[in-house]
XYZ file of C-alpha atoms in Angstrom:
170
model
C 17.724 -0.074 6.668
C 15.497 -1.942 3.465
C 14.963 -0.442 0.642
C 11.261 0.797 -1.116
C 9.679 2.048 -3.662
C 8.269 5.262 -3.455
C 6.740 7.998 -5.969
C 8.955 5.524 -8.505
C 11.828 6.067 -7.469
C 14.378 3.488 -4.674
C 14.641 4.848 -1.616
C 15.657 3.861 2.107
C 12.778 3.250 4.353
C 13.314 3.677 7.891
C 9.259 1.615 9.098
C 9.610 -1.132 10.677
C 6.034 -3.385 10.247
C 5.480 -4.924 13.399
C 4.141 -8.825 12.772
C 2.743 -11.457 15.204
C 5.625 -14.582 15.832
C 4.444 -17.889 15.684
C 2.840 -17.903 19.057
C 0.989 -14.580 17.975
C 3.133 -12.353 20.234
C 4.269 -9.218 18.499
C 8.207 -7.662 19.417
C 7.999 -5.021 21.650
C 9.226 -1.427 19.663
C 11.051 1.342 20.987
C 9.003 4.647 21.391
C 11.726 6.458 18.846
C 10.963 3.845 15.926
C 8.408 4.202 13.187
C 6.549 1.529 12.972
C 3.384 0.141 11.024
C 1.322 -1.409 13.123
C -1.749 -4.514 12.284
C -5.403 -2.771 12.295
C -6.267 -4.923 15.752
C -3.598 -3.691 17.367
C -4.376 -0.040 16.584
C -7.924 -0.042 17.469
C -7.286 -1.735 20.745
C -5.081 0.946 21.740
C -5.438 3.812 19.552
C -4.346 6.670 22.004
C -1.186 4.789 23.007
C 0.137 4.411 19.355
C -0.736 7.866 18.626
C 1.502 9.231 21.761
C 4.219 7.697 20.911
C 8.243 9.567 19.627
C 7.818 7.650 16.493
C 5.448 7.958 14.008
C 2.724 4.633 13.569
C 1.471 3.389 11.069
C -1.195 1.111 10.005
C -1.229 -1.952 8.119
C -4.301 -3.761 6.684
C -5.207 -7.511 6.420
C -6.717 -9.190 2.735
C -9.796 -9.523 4.913
C -9.922 -6.046 7.167
C -12.453 -3.510 6.842
C -11.037 -0.221 5.825
C -14.183 1.100 7.330
C -12.869 0.788 10.712
C -10.125 3.316 9.530
C -11.999 5.927 8.070
C -11.803 8.321 10.930
C -8.278 7.986 11.634
C -7.197 8.113 8.064
C -6.542 12.289 7.949
C -3.867 12.116 10.942
C -2.534 8.690 9.434
C 1.128 9.493 7.624
C 1.118 6.020 5.904
C -1.291 3.276 5.396
C 0.167 -0.600 4.163
C -2.069 -2.863 2.824
C -0.512 -6.258 3.122
C -0.438 -8.808 0.274
C 0.070 -12.573 1.770
C -0.120 -14.404 -1.381
C 1.124 -13.526 -4.921
C -2.130 -14.840 -6.024
C -4.126 -12.830 -3.077
C -5.875 -9.505 -5.234
C -8.179 -8.614 -2.134
C -5.244 -5.865 -1.452
C -6.448 -4.091 -4.752
C -9.848 -3.032 -3.774
C -8.853 -2.114 -0.497
C -6.034 0.241 -1.693
C -9.075 1.466 -4.038
C -11.137 1.788 -1.568
C -8.854 4.022 0.449
C -8.410 6.309 -2.160
C -11.852 6.672 -3.660
C -14.332 5.980 -0.828
C -12.206 6.906 1.830
C -10.317 10.000 -0.107
C -6.943 9.172 2.060
C -4.143 11.357 0.791
C -0.959 9.743 2.708
C 1.416 7.127 1.832
C -0.427 3.715 0.444
C 2.129 1.269 1.153
C 1.731 -2.132 -0.578
C 4.242 -5.039 1.161
C 3.953 -8.304 1.704
C 4.209 -11.046 -1.348
C 5.142 -7.637 -3.719
C 6.966 -8.808 -7.416
C 7.347 -6.861 -10.225
C 4.804 -8.044 -11.741
C 2.231 -6.390 -9.539
C 3.955 -3.248 -9.586
C 2.047 -1.474 -12.373
C -1.926 -2.513 -11.305
C -1.562 -1.743 -7.623
C -0.106 1.777 -9.188
C -3.069 2.280 -11.159
C -5.032 2.074 -8.199
C -3.565 4.713 -6.089
C -0.679 2.938 -4.212
C 2.133 5.244 -4.181
C 5.080 3.007 -2.300
C 6.175 -0.538 -2.490
C 7.711 -2.719 -0.172
C 9.544 -5.160 -2.951
C 9.524 -9.212 -1.457
C 12.888 -10.290 -0.452
C 14.790 -11.910 -2.152
C 13.512 -9.537 -5.680
C 15.572 -6.904 -6.650
C 14.160 -3.417 -6.362
C 16.093 -1.424 -8.568
C 14.571 -4.303 -11.064
C 11.105 -3.672 -9.295
C 10.858 0.000 -11.331
C 10.265 -0.886 -14.498
C 7.063 -2.448 -13.768
C 5.647 0.983 -13.742
C 6.212 0.964 -17.515
C 4.479 -2.457 -18.121
C 2.002 -0.931 -20.134
C 1.394 2.586 -21.727
C -2.220 1.521 -22.078
C -5.400 0.469 -20.009
C -8.383 -0.885 -21.566
C -10.193 0.254 -17.360
C -10.698 2.928 -15.710
C -8.348 3.082 -12.586
C -7.774 4.936 -9.926
C -5.156 7.259 -11.837
C -6.884 6.880 -15.073
C -10.473 7.449 -14.526
C -11.573 6.969 -18.377
C -11.477 4.238 -20.314
C -9.775 3.979 -23.275
C -12.902 3.729 -25.575
C -13.870 7.411 -23.940
C -10.354 9.045 -24.044
C -9.977 7.540 -27.626
C -13.523 9.219 -28.545
C -12.762 12.725 -27.288
C -9.096 12.824 -28.805
C -10.546 12.444 -32.102
């Protein structure tokens, strides 16, 4: 099992992320394993994924449309968003859409090229779990929550921008 950050704590994770190999084939997964499948596999055979012994969750690529998952969100224990590159910020928008437009209340996990530098910003748009990139220390990444004490802009967690907070606090 690998360690992830969830709700501000380092914890052991039992989920297996299902990814295609170089030939585009997906590995076989035991029926009792908790698995996170790509949106395309989920949409191709929802019933089979829902009737497994293990839990099933879905991960979104940066160019996936979260509206395709909207009807299923209430039954999913976890939705993950893939960050294939540190510089690819499209996942931030997906996270915020899932929380604000689609009212997703379950675990929202960032996976892929996730570093401590991103943690604070990902948390602000609604992510509450983080699979830190291989080779990076998960315990050290916890510091990413406290990178900044204030934010100027509104976020999913702080919907009132700083200038409004300052006016109302005086």
